[in-house]
mmCIF file of C-alpha atoms and ligand atoms in Angstrom:
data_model
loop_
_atom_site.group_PDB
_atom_site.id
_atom_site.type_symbol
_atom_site.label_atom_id
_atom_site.label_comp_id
_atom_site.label_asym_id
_atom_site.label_seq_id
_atom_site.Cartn_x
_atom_site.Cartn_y
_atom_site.Cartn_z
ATOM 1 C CA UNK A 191 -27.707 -8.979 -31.909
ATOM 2 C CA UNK A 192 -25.686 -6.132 -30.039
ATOM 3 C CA UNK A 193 -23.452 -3.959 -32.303
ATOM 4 C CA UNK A 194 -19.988 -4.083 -31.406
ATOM 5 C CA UNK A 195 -18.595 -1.331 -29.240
ATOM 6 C CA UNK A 196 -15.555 0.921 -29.809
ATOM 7 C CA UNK A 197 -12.889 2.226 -27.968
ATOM 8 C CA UNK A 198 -10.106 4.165 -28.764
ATOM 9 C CA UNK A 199 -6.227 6.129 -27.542
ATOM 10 C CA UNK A 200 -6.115 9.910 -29.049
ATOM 11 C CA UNK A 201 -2.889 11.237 -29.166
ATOM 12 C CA UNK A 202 -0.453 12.596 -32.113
ATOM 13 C CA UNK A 203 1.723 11.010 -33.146
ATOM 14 C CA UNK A 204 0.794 7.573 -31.686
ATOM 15 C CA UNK A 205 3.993 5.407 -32.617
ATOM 16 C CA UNK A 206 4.996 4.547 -28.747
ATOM 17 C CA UNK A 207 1.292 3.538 -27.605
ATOM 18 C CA UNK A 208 0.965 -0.014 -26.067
ATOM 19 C CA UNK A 209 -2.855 0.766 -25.410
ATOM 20 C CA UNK A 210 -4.180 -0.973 -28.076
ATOM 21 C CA UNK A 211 -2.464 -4.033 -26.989
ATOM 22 C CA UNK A 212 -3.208 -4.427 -23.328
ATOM 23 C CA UNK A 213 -6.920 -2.609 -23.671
ATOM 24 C CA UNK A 214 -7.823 -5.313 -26.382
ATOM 25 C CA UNK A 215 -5.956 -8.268 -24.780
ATOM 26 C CA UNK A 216 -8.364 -7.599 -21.350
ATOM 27 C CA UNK A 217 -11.327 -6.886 -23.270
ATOM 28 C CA UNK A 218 -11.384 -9.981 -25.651
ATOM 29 C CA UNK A 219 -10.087 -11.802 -22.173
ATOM 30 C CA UNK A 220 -13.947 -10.959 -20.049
ATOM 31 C CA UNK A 221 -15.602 -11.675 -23.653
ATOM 32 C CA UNK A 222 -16.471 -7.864 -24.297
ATOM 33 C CA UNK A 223 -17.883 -7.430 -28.131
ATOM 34 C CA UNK A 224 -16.114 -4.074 -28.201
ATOM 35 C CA UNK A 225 -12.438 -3.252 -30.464
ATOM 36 C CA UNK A 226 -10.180 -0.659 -29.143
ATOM 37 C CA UNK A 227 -8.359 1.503 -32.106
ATOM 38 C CA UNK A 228 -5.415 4.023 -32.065
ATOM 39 C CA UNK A 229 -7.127 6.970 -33.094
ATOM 40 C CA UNK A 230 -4.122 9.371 -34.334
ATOM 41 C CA UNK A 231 -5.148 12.747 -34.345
ATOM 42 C CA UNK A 232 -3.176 16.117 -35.667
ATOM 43 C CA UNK A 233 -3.821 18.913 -33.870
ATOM 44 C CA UNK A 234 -6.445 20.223 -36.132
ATOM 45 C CA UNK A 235 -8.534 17.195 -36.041
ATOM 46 C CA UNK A 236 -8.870 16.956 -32.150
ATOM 47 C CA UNK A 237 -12.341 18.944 -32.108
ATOM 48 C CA UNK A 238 -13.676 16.342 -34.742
ATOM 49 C CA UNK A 239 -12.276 13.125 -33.117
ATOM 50 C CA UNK A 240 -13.843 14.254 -29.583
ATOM 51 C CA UNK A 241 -16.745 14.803 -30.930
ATOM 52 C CA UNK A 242 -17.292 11.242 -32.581
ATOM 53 C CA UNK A 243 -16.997 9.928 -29.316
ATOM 54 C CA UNK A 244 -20.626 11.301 -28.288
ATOM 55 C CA UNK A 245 -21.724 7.719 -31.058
ATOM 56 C CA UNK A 246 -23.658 5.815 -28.873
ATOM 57 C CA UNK A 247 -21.679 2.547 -30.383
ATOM 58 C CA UNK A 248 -18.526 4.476 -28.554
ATOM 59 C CA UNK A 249 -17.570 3.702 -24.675
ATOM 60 C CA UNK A 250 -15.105 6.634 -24.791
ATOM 61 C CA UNK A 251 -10.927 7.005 -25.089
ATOM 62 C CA UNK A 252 -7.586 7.317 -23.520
ATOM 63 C CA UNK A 253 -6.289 10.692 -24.192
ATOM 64 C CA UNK A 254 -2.203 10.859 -24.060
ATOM 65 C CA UNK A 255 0.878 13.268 -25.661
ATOM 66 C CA UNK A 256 0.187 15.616 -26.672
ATOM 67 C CA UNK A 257 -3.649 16.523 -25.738
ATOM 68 C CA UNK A 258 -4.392 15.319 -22.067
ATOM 69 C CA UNK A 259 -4.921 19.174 -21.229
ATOM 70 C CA UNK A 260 -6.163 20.381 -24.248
ATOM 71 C CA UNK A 261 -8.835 17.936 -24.895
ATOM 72 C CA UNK A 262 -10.643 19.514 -21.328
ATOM 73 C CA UNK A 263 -12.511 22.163 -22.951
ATOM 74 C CA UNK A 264 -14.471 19.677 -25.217
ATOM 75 C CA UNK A 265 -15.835 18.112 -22.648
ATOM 76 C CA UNK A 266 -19.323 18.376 -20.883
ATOM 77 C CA UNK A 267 -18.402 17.399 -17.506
ATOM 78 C CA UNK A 268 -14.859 16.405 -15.048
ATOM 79 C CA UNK A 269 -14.482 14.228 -12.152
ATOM 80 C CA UNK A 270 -13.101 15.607 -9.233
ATOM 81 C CA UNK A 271 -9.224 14.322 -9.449
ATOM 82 C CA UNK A 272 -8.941 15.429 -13.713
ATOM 83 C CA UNK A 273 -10.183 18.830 -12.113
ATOM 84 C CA UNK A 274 -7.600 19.296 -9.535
ATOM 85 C CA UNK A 275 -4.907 17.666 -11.978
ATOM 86 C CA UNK A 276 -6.270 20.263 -14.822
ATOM 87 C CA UNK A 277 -5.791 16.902 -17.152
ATOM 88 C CA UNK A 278 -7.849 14.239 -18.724
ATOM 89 C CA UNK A 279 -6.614 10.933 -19.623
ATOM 90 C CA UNK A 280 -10.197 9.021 -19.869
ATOM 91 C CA UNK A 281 -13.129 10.183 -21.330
ATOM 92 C CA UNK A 282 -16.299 8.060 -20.848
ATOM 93 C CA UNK A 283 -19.319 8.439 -22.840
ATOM 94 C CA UNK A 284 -22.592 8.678 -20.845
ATOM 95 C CA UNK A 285 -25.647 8.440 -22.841
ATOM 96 C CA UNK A 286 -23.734 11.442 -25.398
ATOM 97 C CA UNK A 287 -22.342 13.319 -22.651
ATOM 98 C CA UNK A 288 -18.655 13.110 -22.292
ATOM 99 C CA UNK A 289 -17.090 12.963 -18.815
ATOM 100 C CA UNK A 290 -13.366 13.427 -18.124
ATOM 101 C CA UNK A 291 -11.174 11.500 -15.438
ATOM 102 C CA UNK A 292 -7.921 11.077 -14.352
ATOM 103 C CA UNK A 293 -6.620 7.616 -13.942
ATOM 104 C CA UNK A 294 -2.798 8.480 -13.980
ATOM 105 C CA UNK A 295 -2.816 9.707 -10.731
ATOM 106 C CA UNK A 296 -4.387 6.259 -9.240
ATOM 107 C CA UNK A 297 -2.345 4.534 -11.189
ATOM 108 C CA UNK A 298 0.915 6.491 -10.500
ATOM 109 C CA UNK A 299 -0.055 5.820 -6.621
ATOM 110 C CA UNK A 300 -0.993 1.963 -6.985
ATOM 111 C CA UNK A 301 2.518 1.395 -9.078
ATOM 112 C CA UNK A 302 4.270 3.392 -6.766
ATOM 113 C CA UNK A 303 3.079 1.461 -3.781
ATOM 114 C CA UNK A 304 2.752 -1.921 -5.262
ATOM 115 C CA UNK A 305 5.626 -2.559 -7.506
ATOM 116 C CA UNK A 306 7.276 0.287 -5.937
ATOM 117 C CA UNK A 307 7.070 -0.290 -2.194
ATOM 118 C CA UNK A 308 6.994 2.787 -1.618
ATOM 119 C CA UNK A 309 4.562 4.464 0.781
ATOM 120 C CA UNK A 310 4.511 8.420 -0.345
ATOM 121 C CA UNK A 311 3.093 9.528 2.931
ATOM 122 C CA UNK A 312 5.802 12.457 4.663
ATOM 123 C CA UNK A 313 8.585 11.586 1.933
ATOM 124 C CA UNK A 314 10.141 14.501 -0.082
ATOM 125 C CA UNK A 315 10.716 13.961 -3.969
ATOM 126 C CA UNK A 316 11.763 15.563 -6.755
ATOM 127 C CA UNK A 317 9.621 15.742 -9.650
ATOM 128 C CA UNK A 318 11.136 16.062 -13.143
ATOM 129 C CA UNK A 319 8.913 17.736 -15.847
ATOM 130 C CA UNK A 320 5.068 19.796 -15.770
ATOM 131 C CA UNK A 321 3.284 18.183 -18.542
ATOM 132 C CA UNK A 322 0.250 16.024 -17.772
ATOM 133 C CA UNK A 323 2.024 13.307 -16.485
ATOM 134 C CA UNK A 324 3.965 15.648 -13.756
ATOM 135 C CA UNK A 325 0.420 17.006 -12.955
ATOM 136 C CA UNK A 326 -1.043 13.773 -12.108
ATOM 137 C CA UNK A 327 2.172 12.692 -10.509
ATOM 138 C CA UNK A 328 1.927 16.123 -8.490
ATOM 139 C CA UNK A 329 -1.391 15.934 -7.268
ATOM 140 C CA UNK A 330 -1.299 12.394 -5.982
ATOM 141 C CA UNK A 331 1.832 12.844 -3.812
ATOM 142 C CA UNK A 332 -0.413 15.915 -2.622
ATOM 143 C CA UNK A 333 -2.903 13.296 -1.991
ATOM 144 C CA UNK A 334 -1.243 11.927 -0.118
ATOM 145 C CA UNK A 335 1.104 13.618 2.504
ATOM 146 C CA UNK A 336 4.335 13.644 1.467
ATOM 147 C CA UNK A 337 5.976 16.320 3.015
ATOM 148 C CA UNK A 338 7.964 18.443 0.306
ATOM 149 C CA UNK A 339 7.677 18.377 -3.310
ATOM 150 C CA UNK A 340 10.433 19.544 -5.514
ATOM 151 C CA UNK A 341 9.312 20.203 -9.205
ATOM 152 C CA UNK A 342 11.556 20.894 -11.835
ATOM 153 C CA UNK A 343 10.791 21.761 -15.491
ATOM 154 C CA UNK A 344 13.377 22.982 -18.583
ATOM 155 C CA UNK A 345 10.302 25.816 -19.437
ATOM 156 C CA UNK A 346 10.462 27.584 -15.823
ATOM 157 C CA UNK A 347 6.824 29.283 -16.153
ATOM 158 C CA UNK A 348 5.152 25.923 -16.931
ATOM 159 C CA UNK A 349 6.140 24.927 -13.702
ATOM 160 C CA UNK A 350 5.564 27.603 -11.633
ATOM 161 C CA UNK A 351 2.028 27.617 -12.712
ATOM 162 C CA UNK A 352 1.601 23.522 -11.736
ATOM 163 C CA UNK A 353 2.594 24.280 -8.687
ATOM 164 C CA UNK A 354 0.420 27.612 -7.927
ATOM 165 C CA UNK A 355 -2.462 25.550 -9.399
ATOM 166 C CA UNK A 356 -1.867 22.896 -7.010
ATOM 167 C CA UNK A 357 -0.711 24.617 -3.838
ATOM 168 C CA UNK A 358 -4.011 25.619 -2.901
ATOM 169 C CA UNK A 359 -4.575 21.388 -2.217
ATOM 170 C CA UNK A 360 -1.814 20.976 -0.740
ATOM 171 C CA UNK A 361 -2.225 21.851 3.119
ATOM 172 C CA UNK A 362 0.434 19.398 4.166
ATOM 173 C CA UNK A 363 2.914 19.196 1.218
ATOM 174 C CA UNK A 364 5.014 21.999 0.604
ATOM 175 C CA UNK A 365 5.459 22.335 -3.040
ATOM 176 C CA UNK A 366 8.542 24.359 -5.052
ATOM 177 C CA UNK A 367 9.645 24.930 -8.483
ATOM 178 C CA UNK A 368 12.330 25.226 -9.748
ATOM 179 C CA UNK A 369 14.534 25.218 -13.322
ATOM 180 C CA UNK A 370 15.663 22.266 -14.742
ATOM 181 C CA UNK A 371 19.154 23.351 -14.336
ATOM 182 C CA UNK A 372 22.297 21.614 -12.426
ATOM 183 C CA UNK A 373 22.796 24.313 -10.224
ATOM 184 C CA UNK A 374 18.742 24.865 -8.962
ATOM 185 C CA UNK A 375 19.028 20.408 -8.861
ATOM 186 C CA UNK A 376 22.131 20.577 -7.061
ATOM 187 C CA UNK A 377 20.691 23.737 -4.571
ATOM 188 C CA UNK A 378 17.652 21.246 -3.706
ATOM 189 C CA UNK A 379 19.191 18.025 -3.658
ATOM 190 C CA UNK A 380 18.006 17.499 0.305
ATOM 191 C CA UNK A 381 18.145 13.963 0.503
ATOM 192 C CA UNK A 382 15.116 13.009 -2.131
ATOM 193 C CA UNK A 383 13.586 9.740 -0.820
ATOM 194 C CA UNK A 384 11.726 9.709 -4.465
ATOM 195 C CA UNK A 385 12.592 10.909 -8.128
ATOM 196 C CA UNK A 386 10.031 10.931 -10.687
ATOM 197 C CA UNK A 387 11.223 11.436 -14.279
ATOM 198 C CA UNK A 388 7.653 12.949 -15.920
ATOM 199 C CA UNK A 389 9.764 14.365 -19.165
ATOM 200 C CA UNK A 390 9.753 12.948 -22.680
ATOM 201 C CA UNK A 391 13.178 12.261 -22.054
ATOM 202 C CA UNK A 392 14.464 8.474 -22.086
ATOM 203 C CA UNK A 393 11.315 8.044 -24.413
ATOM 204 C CA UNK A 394 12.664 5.625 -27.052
ATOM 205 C CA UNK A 395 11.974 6.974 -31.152
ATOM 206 C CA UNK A 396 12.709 9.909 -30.059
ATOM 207 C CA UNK A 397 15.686 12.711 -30.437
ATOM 208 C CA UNK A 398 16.228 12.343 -26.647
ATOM 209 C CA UNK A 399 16.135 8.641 -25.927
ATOM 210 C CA UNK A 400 19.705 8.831 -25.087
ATOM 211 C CA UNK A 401 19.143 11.315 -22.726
ATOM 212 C CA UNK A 402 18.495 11.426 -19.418
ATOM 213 C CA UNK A 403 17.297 14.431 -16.959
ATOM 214 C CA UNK A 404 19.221 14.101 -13.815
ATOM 215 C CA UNK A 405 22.947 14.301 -13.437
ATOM 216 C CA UNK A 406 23.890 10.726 -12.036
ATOM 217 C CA UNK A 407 25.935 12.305 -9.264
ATOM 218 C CA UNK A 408 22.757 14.044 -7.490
ATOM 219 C CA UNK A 409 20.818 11.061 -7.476
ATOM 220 C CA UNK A 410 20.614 9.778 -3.443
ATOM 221 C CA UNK A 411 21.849 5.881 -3.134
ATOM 222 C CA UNK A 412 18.815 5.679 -0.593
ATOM 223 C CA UNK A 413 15.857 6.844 -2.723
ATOM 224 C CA UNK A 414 13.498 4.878 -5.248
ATOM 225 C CA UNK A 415 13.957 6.204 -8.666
ATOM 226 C CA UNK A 416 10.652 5.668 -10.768
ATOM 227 C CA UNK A 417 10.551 6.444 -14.321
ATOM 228 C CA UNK A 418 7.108 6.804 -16.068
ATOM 229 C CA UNK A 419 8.933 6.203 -19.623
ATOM 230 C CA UNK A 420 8.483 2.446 -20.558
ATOM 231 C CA UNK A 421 10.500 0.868 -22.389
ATOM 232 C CA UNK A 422 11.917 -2.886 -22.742
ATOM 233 C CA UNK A 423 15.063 -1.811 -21.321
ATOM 234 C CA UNK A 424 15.825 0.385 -18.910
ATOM 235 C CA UNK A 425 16.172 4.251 -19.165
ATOM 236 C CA UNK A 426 19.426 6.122 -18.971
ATOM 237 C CA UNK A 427 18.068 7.635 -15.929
ATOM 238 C CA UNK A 428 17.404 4.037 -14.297
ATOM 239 C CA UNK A 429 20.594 2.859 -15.534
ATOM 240 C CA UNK A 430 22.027 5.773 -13.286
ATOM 241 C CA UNK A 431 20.051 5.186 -10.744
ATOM 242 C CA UNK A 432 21.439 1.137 -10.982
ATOM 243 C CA UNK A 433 24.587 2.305 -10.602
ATOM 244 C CA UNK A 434 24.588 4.360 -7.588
ATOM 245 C CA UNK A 435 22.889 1.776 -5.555
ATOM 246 C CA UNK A 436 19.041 3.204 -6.074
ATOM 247 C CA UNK A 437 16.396 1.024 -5.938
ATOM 248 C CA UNK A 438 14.500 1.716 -9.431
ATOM 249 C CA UNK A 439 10.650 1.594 -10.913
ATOM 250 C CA UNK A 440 9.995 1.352 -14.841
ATOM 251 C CA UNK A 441 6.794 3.044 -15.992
ATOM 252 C CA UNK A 442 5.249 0.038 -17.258
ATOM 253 C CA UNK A 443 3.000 -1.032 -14.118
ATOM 254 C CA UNK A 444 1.439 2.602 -14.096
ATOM 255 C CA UNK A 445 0.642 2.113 -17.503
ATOM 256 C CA UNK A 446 -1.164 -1.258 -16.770
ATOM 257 C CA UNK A 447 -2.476 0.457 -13.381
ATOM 258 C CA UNK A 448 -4.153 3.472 -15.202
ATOM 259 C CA UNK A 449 -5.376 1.600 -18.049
ATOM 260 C CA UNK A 450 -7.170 -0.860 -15.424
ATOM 261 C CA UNK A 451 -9.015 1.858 -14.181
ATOM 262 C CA UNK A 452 -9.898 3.798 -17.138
ATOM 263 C CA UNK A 453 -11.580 -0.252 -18.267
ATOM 264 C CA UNK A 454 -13.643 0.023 -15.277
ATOM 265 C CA UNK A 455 -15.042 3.283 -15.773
ATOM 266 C CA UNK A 456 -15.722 2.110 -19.379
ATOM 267 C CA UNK A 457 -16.787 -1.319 -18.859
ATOM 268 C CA UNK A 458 -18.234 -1.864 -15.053
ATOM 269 C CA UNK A 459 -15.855 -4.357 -14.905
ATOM 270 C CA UNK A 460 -12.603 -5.007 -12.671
ATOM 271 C CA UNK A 461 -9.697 -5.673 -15.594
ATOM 272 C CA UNK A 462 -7.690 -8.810 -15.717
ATOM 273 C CA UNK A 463 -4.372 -7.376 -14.315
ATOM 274 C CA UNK A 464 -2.346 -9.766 -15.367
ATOM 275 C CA UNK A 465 -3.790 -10.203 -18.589
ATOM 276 C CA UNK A 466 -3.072 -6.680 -19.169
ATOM 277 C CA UNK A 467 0.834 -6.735 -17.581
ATOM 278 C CA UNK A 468 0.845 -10.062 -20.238
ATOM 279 C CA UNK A 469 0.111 -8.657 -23.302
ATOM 280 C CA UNK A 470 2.061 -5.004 -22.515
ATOM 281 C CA UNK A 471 5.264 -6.569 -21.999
ATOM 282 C CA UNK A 472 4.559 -8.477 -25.245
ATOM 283 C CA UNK A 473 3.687 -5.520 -27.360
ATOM 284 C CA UNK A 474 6.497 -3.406 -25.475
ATOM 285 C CA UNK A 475 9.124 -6.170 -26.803
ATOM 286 C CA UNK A 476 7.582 -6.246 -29.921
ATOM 287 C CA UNK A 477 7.699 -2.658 -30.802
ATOM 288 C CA UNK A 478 11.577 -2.877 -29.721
ATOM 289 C CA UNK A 479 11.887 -5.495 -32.158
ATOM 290 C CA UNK A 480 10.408 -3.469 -34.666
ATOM 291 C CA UNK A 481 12.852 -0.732 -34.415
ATOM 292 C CA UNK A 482 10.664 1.904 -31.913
HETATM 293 P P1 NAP B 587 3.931 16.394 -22.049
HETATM 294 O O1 NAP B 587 2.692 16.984 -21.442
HETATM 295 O O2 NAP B 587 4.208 16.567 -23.504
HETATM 296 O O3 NAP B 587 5.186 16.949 -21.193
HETATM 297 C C1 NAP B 587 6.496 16.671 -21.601
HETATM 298 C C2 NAP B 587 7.488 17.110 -20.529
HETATM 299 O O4 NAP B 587 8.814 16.733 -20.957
HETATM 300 C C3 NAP B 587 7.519 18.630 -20.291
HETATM 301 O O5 NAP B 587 7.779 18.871 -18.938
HETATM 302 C C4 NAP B 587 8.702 19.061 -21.167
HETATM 303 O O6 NAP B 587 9.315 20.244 -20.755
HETATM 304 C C5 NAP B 587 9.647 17.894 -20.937
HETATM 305 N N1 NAP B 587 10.666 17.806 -22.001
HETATM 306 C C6 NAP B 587 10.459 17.470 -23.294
HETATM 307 N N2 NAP B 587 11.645 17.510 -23.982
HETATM 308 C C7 NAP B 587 12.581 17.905 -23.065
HETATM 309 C C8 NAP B 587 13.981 18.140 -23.159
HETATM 310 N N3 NAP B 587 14.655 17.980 -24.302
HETATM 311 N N4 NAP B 587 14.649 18.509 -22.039
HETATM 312 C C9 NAP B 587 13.975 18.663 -20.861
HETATM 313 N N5 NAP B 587 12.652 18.456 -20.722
HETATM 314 C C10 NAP B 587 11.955 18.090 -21.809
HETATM 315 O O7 NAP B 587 3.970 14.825 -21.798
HETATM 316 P P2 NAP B 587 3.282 13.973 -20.595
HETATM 317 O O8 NAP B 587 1.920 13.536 -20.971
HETATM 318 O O9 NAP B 587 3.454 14.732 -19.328
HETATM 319 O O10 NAP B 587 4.212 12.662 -20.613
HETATM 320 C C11 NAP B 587 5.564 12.720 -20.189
HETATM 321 C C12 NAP B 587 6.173 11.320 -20.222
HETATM 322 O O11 NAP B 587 5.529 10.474 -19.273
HETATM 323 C C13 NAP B 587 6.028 10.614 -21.578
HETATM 324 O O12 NAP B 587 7.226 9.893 -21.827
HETATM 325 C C14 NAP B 587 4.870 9.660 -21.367
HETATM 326 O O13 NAP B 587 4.946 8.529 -22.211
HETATM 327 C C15 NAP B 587 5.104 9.275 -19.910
HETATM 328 N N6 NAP B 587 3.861 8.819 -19.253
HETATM 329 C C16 NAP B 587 3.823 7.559 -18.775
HETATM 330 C C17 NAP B 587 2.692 7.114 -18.137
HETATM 331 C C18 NAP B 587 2.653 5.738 -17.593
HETATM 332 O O14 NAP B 587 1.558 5.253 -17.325
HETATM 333 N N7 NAP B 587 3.793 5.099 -17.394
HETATM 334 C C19 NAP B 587 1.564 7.943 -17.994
HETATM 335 C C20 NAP B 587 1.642 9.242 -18.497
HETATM 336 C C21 NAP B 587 2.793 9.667 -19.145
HETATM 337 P P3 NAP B 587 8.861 21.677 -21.365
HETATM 338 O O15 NAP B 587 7.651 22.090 -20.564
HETATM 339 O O16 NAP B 587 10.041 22.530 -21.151
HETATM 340 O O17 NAP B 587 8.546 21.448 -22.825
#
């Protein structure tokens, strides 16, 4: 009889994660004897936690906030996109060698062009933030061809290093940083066809939930405004966006989208979409309900 396999989301602290949820819901769904856990982790547990991963009983882990950069140098080997992004969300245990990949930036493109319809190719955007997630959202607007790339961050030199980090990929995107400041927003605001809030800010349980990172006045009627936060209602930047006439995307499909194909590297096996969509909008409501 087969031992049953584990899986796992590291991350610290771990409140806001709807992982769990939508990971077990599609494995039980394709009858997979394996039980995803939320694996909190403080900071000076990380090297540990990685490690345990190299178990053969373990399949691997979703790395998110606040370690999807720093995880990189435990690991034995990356895939080409977690290189270029300089960030791991996957890991995938092979035979005790741990691999790193990148599924935020597929996912960011397949919820951008699917429940988006948007097609990034020669737009110009304005990314917000230059954590992992503005990495991943970076690179695959790099990827593929839009045109000009604004990227604003409230700590200036994170930024400016995302973008000389990426520039070298990016023959036909022109990329700039600037200050998350009104006047640098205002100085840029070109006629965005695309905003992408990648800050903490909207996040719900947190100090800035309230908050949101764009002025309402500089965002375009015309553009799509897509916010990776989920949450059951919408941000305060999406609200914004409502209201001057934007057409708006929640973060919740790139969630489902990046968690699809971090089940495939683990599993072999294409995910049950809407099994996964199902039980994330359930545990999203839920966790509302329960006052996070
Ligand atoms: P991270 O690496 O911790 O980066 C956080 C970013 O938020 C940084 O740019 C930080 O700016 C900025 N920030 C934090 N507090 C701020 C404030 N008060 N004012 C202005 N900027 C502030 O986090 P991450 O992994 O990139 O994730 C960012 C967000 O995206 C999270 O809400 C996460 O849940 C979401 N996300 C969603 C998906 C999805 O599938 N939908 C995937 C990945 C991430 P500084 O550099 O100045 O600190």
């Amino acid at each position: 009889m087969s031992e049953t396999k584990l899986l796992g989301v590291i991350g610290y602290p771990l409140g806001h994660s709807l992982s769990p949820a939508f990971q077990q819901a599609a494995l039980d769904a394709l009858g997979i004897d394996a039980r995803y856990e939320r694996w909190e982790t403080p900071p000076g547990a990380l090297e540990e936690r990685v490690a345990a991963l190299r178990d053969p009983l373990c399949l691997g882990a979703n790395v998110t906030v606040p370690y999807k950069e720093r995880v990189i140098p435990l690991l034995d080997e990356l895939d080409e996109v977690a290189t270029q992004a300089g960030a791991v969300n996957t890991i995938v245990n092979r035979g005790g060698r741990l691999m790193g990949h990148n599924t935020d930036v597929d996912g960011f493109l397949r919820a951008l062009r699917e429940a988006g319809d948007f097609e990034p190719r020669g737009c110009i955007a304005l990314v917000l933030g230059a954590g992992g997630a503005a990495r991943a959202a970076v690179l695959a607007l790099v990827r593929s061809g839009a045109s000009l790339v604004y990227v604003a961050n409230r700590t200036y030199h994170r930024v400016f290093r995302l973008v000389e980090d990426l520039r070298p990929l990016a023959a036909r995107t022109r990329l700039v940083s600037l200050p998350l400041t009104y006047a640098a927003l205002q100085g840029a605001s070109v006629g965005w066809d695309l905003v992408v809030n990648c800050t903490t800010l909207g996040m719900p349980g947190t100090v800035d939930a309230n908050k949101s990172p764009l002025p309402a006045e500089l965002i375009p009627a015309d553009c799509l405004v897509f916010d990776l936060v989920y949450r059951p209602d919408p941000t305060p930047l999406l609200r914004d966006a409502e209201t001057r006439g934007a057409r708006v995307l929640d973060g919740l499909p790139m969630l489902v989208y990046q968690g699809a194909e971090s089940f495939r590297l683990w599993t072999g096996r294409e995910a049950p979409i809407e099994v996964m969509f199902r039980a994330a909008r359930e545990a999203l409501t839920a966790a509302a309900a329960g006052g996070r």
